[in-house]
Amino acid sequence: MARRKIELNSSSRGALIDMKTGKPLSEIPVICERIRYFREMKKMEQKFLAANIGVTANSVSNWENGRSRPDVNLLPAICRVLGISLYDLFETEAPEYEKIAARKRLVMNYENLSAGHRHAVDQMIEALMKAELAQNCPDLTLLTYFGKALAAGTGDPGEIDGDSEQVYVYSTPKVQRADYIFSVNGDSMEPEFHSGQDVLVQCLTGKGNLSPGEIGAFIVGNETYIKKYGQDGLYSLNPDYPVMHFDDEASVYLIGRVLGVLEPECYASREDIDRYLAVHLDRQTELFAGE
């Protein structure tokens, strides 16, 4: 069985006992924990760290177990050997002026490069930015959202007219099967579907038909309905509503199968859409350039 990594938060630290010292973990100073953390992360033995900063291995052991703390004069050497900054050691953010100074050094170093080397750096940064975007890019699906859908005349009931827009939603197996999003209006399908909810609808053109008992989206006359399909008509889940029989005067057309409710948090954020488009437009540009 693979070992699980456990992240310690402030509420759990006080409940843990360090078996080497018998003390609650919260009583060990942060600096002592950080020395052990970075040393173990680098797979460095205590005696190696001790030898390179001029102390005994026993001193390092005492620091890490919280029995004592390193002398302040040793902190720069400890950071040098561990390859970290003082801010890393104390688990604090570097002040803004140091960040600005680091950026200035980076710009100065860049400007001192030859034109060819600057071009190489530019290419490398561009490649890294693309990799960063791709790594954090969400998986989105583009669907058609209908406000109030109407039948497009009687010529082709497969076409849907009305207010519509293209929207991005976070991909799931159910979302990837869907083609449309419709809003529920009214209480005829309660308790499963409520007024104001959005539902995913799968177009069934060329994919067969609904089976009795399935929920579908239908056009009846010039209105859209979400109903349970029956062999003799369309049924509401709310018993207060009558059956809409197929032998009534109004024409009935099937839009598609209702796959389920689409929760509000499933709509992609503007930030995620921008990231998705940046990655995929770059990929399309590269494909066209290669043709």
Tab-separated table of C-alpha atoms in Angstrom:
chain	number	residue	atom	x	y	z
A	1	MET	CA	0.000	0.000	0.000
A	2	ALA	CA	1.280	3.456	-0.915
A	3	ARG	CA	2.085	5.760	1.978
A	4	ARG	CA	-0.096	8.813	2.340
A	5	LYS	CA	1.439	12.212	2.997
A	6	ILE	CA	-0.273	13.946	5.917
A	7	GLU	CA	-0.275	17.738	5.983
A	8	LEU	CA	-0.312	19.140	9.516
A	9	ASN	CA	-2.469	22.151	10.266
A	10	SER	CA	-2.552	24.292	13.371
A	11	SER	CA	-5.454	22.395	14.907
A	12	SER	CA	-3.816	18.979	14.519
A	13	ARG	CA	-0.257	19.849	15.555
A	14	GLY	CA	-1.021	20.105	19.278
A	15	ALA	CA	-2.586	16.638	19.249
A	16	LEU	CA	0.614	14.933	18.016
A	17	ILE	CA	3.455	13.766	20.243
A	18	ASP	CA	7.066	13.696	19.032
A	19	MET	CA	8.207	10.208	20.082
A	20	LYS	CA	11.843	11.329	20.312
A	21	THR	CA	11.155	14.017	22.904
A	22	GLY	CA	7.806	13.096	24.403
A	23	LYS	CA	6.645	16.671	23.775
A	24	PRO	CA	3.580	17.808	21.856
A	25	LEU	CA	4.628	18.845	18.356
A	26	SER	CA	3.270	22.351	18.904
A	27	GLU	CA	5.890	22.929	21.631
A	28	ILE	CA	8.844	22.458	19.258
A	29	PRO	CA	9.947	25.864	17.879
A	30	VAL	CA	9.217	26.475	14.197
A	31	ILE	CA	12.892	27.057	13.399
A	32	CYS	CA	13.786	23.632	14.847
A	33	GLU	CA	11.076	21.904	12.811
A	34	ARG	CA	12.174	23.726	9.672
A	35	ILE	CA	15.822	22.641	10.084
A	36	ARG	CA	14.742	19.013	10.280
A	37	TYR	CA	12.235	19.463	7.424
A	38	PHE	CA	14.763	20.889	4.942
A	39	ARG	CA	17.552	18.533	6.040
A	40	GLU	CA	15.356	15.455	5.518
A	41	MET	CA	13.982	16.850	2.246
A	42	LYS	CA	17.552	17.016	0.935
A	43	LYS	CA	18.294	13.553	2.356
A	44	MET	CA	21.114	15.090	4.394
A	45	GLU	CA	22.429	13.416	7.552
A	46	GLN	CA	22.687	15.362	10.799
A	47	LYS	CA	26.437	14.829	10.928
A	48	PHE	CA	26.892	16.318	7.448
A	49	LEU	CA	24.985	19.465	8.401
A	50	ALA	CA	26.899	19.678	11.689
A	51	ALA	CA	30.312	19.293	10.034
A	52	ASN	CA	29.584	22.051	7.508
A	53	ILE	CA	28.521	24.620	10.086
A	54	GLY	CA	31.098	23.746	12.770
A	55	VAL	CA	28.975	22.060	15.456
A	56	THR	CA	28.493	18.498	16.669
A	57	ALA	CA	25.851	16.126	15.351
A	58	ASN	CA	24.431	16.036	18.867
A	59	SER	CA	23.799	19.801	18.659
A	60	VAL	CA	21.797	19.387	15.470
A	61	SER	CA	19.817	16.562	17.078
A	62	ASN	CA	19.023	18.782	20.071
A	63	TRP	CA	17.800	21.561	17.780
A	64	GLU	CA	15.550	19.298	15.778
A	65	ASN	CA	14.050	17.737	18.907
A	66	GLY	CA	13.358	21.098	20.480
A	67	ARG	CA	15.786	20.665	23.387
A	68	SER	CA	17.752	23.753	22.315
A	69	ARG	CA	17.927	26.337	19.550
A	70	PRO	CA	20.811	27.239	17.250
A	71	ASP	CA	22.842	30.339	18.017
A	72	VAL	CA	21.697	33.255	15.890
A	73	ASN	CA	25.235	33.588	14.468
A	74	LEU	CA	24.886	30.096	12.954
A	75	LEU	CA	21.700	30.832	11.018
A	76	PRO	CA	23.389	32.135	7.818
A	77	ALA	CA	25.605	29.022	7.691
A	78	ILE	CA	22.621	26.715	8.283
A	79	CYS	CA	20.735	28.391	5.437
A	80	ARG	CA	23.776	28.162	3.148
A	81	VAL	CA	24.233	24.425	3.724
A	82	LEU	CA	20.499	23.699	3.407
A	83	GLY	CA	20.238	25.912	0.319
A	84	ILE	CA	17.429	28.061	1.700
A	85	SER	CA	16.845	31.659	2.784
A	86	LEU	CA	16.239	32.967	6.294
A	87	TYR	CA	12.618	33.508	5.280
A	88	ASP	CA	12.328	29.822	4.399
A	89	LEU	CA	13.856	28.889	7.745
A	90	PHE	CA	11.390	31.005	9.708
A	91	GLU	CA	8.479	30.174	7.359
A	92	THR	CA	7.793	33.820	6.545
A	93	GLU	CA	7.318	35.823	3.363
A	94	ALA	CA	10.235	37.811	2.019
A	95	PRO	CA	9.554	41.570	2.358
A	96	GLU	CA	8.425	43.411	-0.748
A	97	TYR	CA	11.639	45.443	-1.057
A	98	GLU	CA	13.668	42.214	-1.374
A	99	LYS	CA	11.327	40.930	-4.061
A	100	ILE	CA	11.734	44.204	-5.953
A	101	ALA	CA	15.515	43.991	-5.612
A	102	ALA	CA	15.461	40.417	-6.948
A	103	ARG	CA	13.417	41.532	-9.957
A	104	LYS	CA	15.849	44.376	-10.629
A	105	ARG	CA	18.798	41.952	-10.528
A	106	LEU	CA	16.968	39.682	-12.967
A	107	VAL	CA	16.340	42.551	-15.403
A	108	MET	CA	19.925	43.764	-15.121
A	109	ASN	CA	21.308	40.288	-15.810
A	110	TYR	CA	18.981	39.949	-18.797
A	111	GLU	CA	20.091	43.278	-20.275
A	112	ASN	CA	23.743	42.243	-19.944
A	113	LEU	CA	23.169	39.189	-22.129
A	114	SER	CA	23.977	39.181	-25.826
A	115	ALA	CA	21.085	39.488	-28.281
A	116	GLY	CA	21.273	35.785	-29.072
A	117	HIS	CA	21.191	34.759	-25.422
A	118	ARG	CA	18.287	37.143	-24.721
A	119	HIS	CA	16.385	35.491	-27.557
A	120	ALA	CA	17.088	32.079	-26.014
A	121	VAL	CA	15.817	33.308	-22.633
A	122	ASP	CA	12.674	34.723	-24.299
A	123	GLN	CA	11.999	31.395	-25.988
A	124	MET	CA	12.547	29.480	-22.782
A	125	ILE	CA	10.210	31.782	-20.803
A	126	GLU	CA	7.531	31.488	-23.485
A	127	ALA	CA	7.796	27.684	-23.426
A	128	LEU	CA	7.639	27.625	-19.620
A	129	MET	CA	4.597	29.927	-19.591
A	130	LYS	CA	2.805	27.660	-22.064
A	131	ALA	CA	3.668	24.630	-19.939
A	132	GLU	CA	2.434	26.450	-16.826
A	133	LEU	CA	-0.827	27.368	-18.533
A	134	ALA	CA	-1.343	23.844	-19.850
A	135	GLN	CA	-0.630	22.325	-16.437
A	136	ASN	CA	-3.225	24.530	-14.732
A	137	CYS	CA	-5.706	24.562	-17.592
A	138	PRO	CA	-9.182	23.315	-16.598
A	139	ASP	CA	-11.093	20.891	-18.810
A	140	LEU	CA	-14.077	22.801	-20.204
A	141	THR	CA	-16.971	21.943	-22.520
A	142	LEU	CA	-18.805	24.449	-24.724
A	143	LEU	CA	-22.608	24.041	-24.653
A	144	THR	CA	-25.560	25.990	-26.048
A	145	TYR	CA	-27.687	27.654	-23.382
A	146	PHE	CA	-31.300	28.456	-24.276
A	147	GLY	CA	-33.269	31.092	-22.441
A	148	LYS	CA	-36.734	30.536	-23.868
A	149	ALA	CA	-36.612	28.089	-26.792
A	150	LEU	CA	-39.337	28.085	-29.455
A	151	ALA	CA	-40.115	25.796	-32.379
A	152	ALA	CA	-38.554	27.020	-35.640
A	153	GLY	CA	-41.822	26.792	-37.559
A	154	THR	CA	-43.175	23.391	-38.499
A	155	GLY	CA	-40.675	22.606	-41.214
A	156	ASP	CA	-37.889	21.104	-39.141
A	157	PRO	CA	-38.736	20.341	-35.491
A	158	GLY	CA	-35.116	19.323	-34.959
A	159	GLU	CA	-34.117	22.988	-35.116
A	160	ILE	CA	-34.638	25.141	-32.039
A	161	ASP	CA	-35.143	28.858	-32.261
A	162	GLY	CA	-35.013	31.441	-29.493
A	163	ASP	CA	-32.516	33.269	-27.316
A	164	SER	CA	-29.340	31.230	-27.020
A	165	GLU	CA	-25.677	31.691	-26.187
A	166	GLN	CA	-22.543	29.583	-26.015
A	167	VAL	CA	-21.338	28.928	-22.467
A	168	TYR	CA	-18.355	27.072	-20.995
A	169	VAL	CA	-18.910	24.589	-18.180
A	170	TYR	CA	-16.485	22.371	-16.296
A	171	SER	CA	-16.272	18.981	-17.969
A	172	THR	CA	-17.677	15.850	-16.374
A	173	PRO	CA	-18.790	12.607	-18.084
A	174	LYS	CA	-22.387	13.874	-17.938
A	175	VAL	CA	-21.498	17.321	-19.305
A	176	GLN	CA	-19.545	15.761	-22.173
A	177	ARG	CA	-22.676	13.851	-23.245
A	178	ALA	CA	-24.805	17.005	-23.297
A	179	ASP	CA	-25.504	19.443	-26.136
A	180	TYR	CA	-27.859	21.988	-24.615
A	181	ILE	CA	-28.711	23.689	-21.350
A	182	PHE	CA	-32.313	24.632	-20.568
A	183	SER	CA	-33.847	26.391	-17.582
A	184	VAL	CA	-36.756	24.841	-15.697
A	185	ASN	CA	-39.831	27.028	-15.400
A	186	GLY	CA	-42.617	26.093	-13.011
A	187	ASP	CA	-43.212	23.324	-10.478
A	188	SER	CA	-44.682	20.564	-12.655
A	189	MET	CA	-41.533	18.402	-12.276
A	190	GLU	CA	-41.076	18.758	-8.540
A	191	PRO	CA	-39.659	17.292	-6.413
A	192	GLU	CA	-36.879	16.241	-8.846
A	193	PHE	CA	-36.607	19.487	-10.803
A	194	HIS	CA	-37.309	22.949	-9.398
A	195	SER	CA	-38.129	26.219	-11.109
A	196	GLY	CA	-34.996	28.220	-11.908
A	197	GLN	CA	-32.680	25.210	-12.128
A	198	ASP	CA	-30.675	24.529	-15.275
A	199	VAL	CA	-30.668	21.067	-16.816
A	200	LEU	CA	-28.372	19.302	-19.258
A	201	VAL	CA	-30.032	17.982	-22.422
A	202	GLN	CA	-28.571	15.468	-24.862
A	203	CYS	CA	-29.646	15.724	-28.506
A	204	LEU	CA	-30.852	12.301	-29.707
A	205	THR	CA	-30.705	12.872	-33.470
A	206	GLY	CA	-29.249	9.683	-34.876
A	207	LYS	CA	-28.971	8.173	-31.376
A	208	GLY	CA	-32.352	6.458	-31.036
A	209	ASN	CA	-35.264	7.658	-28.968
A	210	LEU	CA	-36.397	8.001	-25.377
A	211	SER	CA	-37.648	4.963	-23.516
A	212	PRO	CA	-40.888	5.199	-21.522
A	213	GLY	CA	-40.135	6.577	-18.062
A	214	GLU	CA	-37.171	8.711	-19.169
A	215	ILE	CA	-37.155	12.477	-18.717
A	216	GLY	CA	-36.956	14.551	-21.879
A	217	ALA	CA	-37.157	18.113	-23.177
A	218	PHE	CA	-40.036	18.625	-25.606
A	219	ILE	CA	-41.570	21.312	-27.791
A	220	VAL	CA	-45.355	21.327	-27.529
A	221	GLY	CA	-46.878	23.927	-29.803
A	222	ASN	CA	-44.461	26.813	-29.353
A	223	GLU	CA	-43.477	26.121	-25.745
A	224	THR	CA	-40.751	23.940	-24.272
A	225	TYR	CA	-41.426	21.462	-21.496
A	226	ILE	CA	-39.459	19.040	-19.368
A	227	LYS	CA	-41.608	15.944	-18.896
A	228	LYS	CA	-41.474	12.217	-18.299
A	229	TYR	CA	-42.071	10.322	-21.527
A	230	GLY	CA	-44.908	7.821	-21.681
A	231	GLN	CA	-46.232	5.863	-24.631
A	232	ASP	CA	-49.485	7.834	-24.596
A	233	GLY	CA	-48.181	11.272	-23.648
A	234	LEU	CA	-46.008	13.449	-21.443
A	235	TYR	CA	-46.274	13.149	-17.668
A	236	SER	CA	-45.417	15.568	-14.862
A	237	LEU	CA	-43.810	14.361	-11.647
A	238	ASN	CA	-46.092	16.707	-9.723
A	239	PRO	CA	-49.476	14.900	-9.528
A	240	ASP	CA	-51.339	18.212	-9.657
A	241	TYR	CA	-50.656	18.452	-13.406
A	242	PRO	CA	-52.599	16.452	-16.061
A	243	VAL	CA	-51.070	14.239	-18.731
A	244	MET	CA	-50.299	15.943	-22.049
A	245	HIS	CA	-51.634	13.365	-24.516
A	246	PHE	CA	-50.172	12.985	-27.991
A	247	ASP	CA	-53.633	13.000	-29.589
A	248	ASP	CA	-54.237	16.583	-28.495
A	249	GLU	CA	-54.224	19.270	-31.189
A	250	ALA	CA	-50.730	20.631	-30.470
A	251	SER	CA	-47.732	19.051	-32.214
A	252	VAL	CA	-45.113	17.464	-29.951
A	253	TYR	CA	-41.412	17.268	-30.828
A	254	LEU	CA	-38.531	15.778	-28.866
A	255	ILE	CA	-35.520	18.029	-28.211
A	256	GLY	CA	-33.492	15.477	-26.286
A	257	ARG	CA	-32.879	13.472	-23.139
A	258	VAL	CA	-32.559	15.336	-19.831
A	259	LEU	CA	-29.345	14.119	-18.205
A	260	GLY	CA	-29.717	15.948	-14.905
A	261	VAL	CA	-29.377	19.264	-13.116
A	262	LEU	CA	-26.419	21.549	-13.823
A	263	GLU	CA	-25.445	23.272	-10.585
A	264	PRO	CA	-24.450	26.980	-10.686
A	265	GLU	CA	-20.847	26.215	-9.656
A	266	CYS	CA	-20.451	24.092	-12.808
A	267	TYR	CA	-20.312	27.209	-14.985
A	268	ALA	CA	-16.677	28.086	-15.674
A	269	SER	CA	-15.217	31.234	-14.152
A	270	ARG	CA	-13.928	34.025	-16.407
A	271	GLU	CA	-10.383	33.307	-15.243
A	272	ASP	CA	-10.623	29.608	-16.154
A	273	ILE	CA	-12.184	30.422	-19.535
A	274	ASP	CA	-9.353	32.825	-20.352
A	275	ARG	CA	-6.773	30.205	-19.348
A	276	TYR	CA	-8.525	27.512	-21.411
A	277	LEU	CA	-8.743	29.747	-24.499
A	278	ALA	CA	-5.112	30.818	-24.170
A	279	VAL	CA	-3.953	27.188	-24.203
A	280	HIS	CA	-6.273	25.948	-26.936
A	281	LEU	CA	-5.886	28.924	-29.246
A	282	ASP	CA	-2.110	28.459	-29.020
A	283	ARG	CA	-2.527	24.794	-29.942
A	284	GLN	CA	-4.767	25.668	-32.903
A	285	THR	CA	-2.242	28.244	-34.109
A	286	GLU	CA	0.537	25.656	-33.927
A	287	LEU	CA	-1.584	23.120	-35.868
A	288	PHE	CA	-2.383	25.612	-38.632
A	289	ALA	CA	1.256	26.694	-38.815
A	290	GLY	CA	2.317	23.079	-39.339
A	291	GLU	CA	-0.031	22.496	-42.265
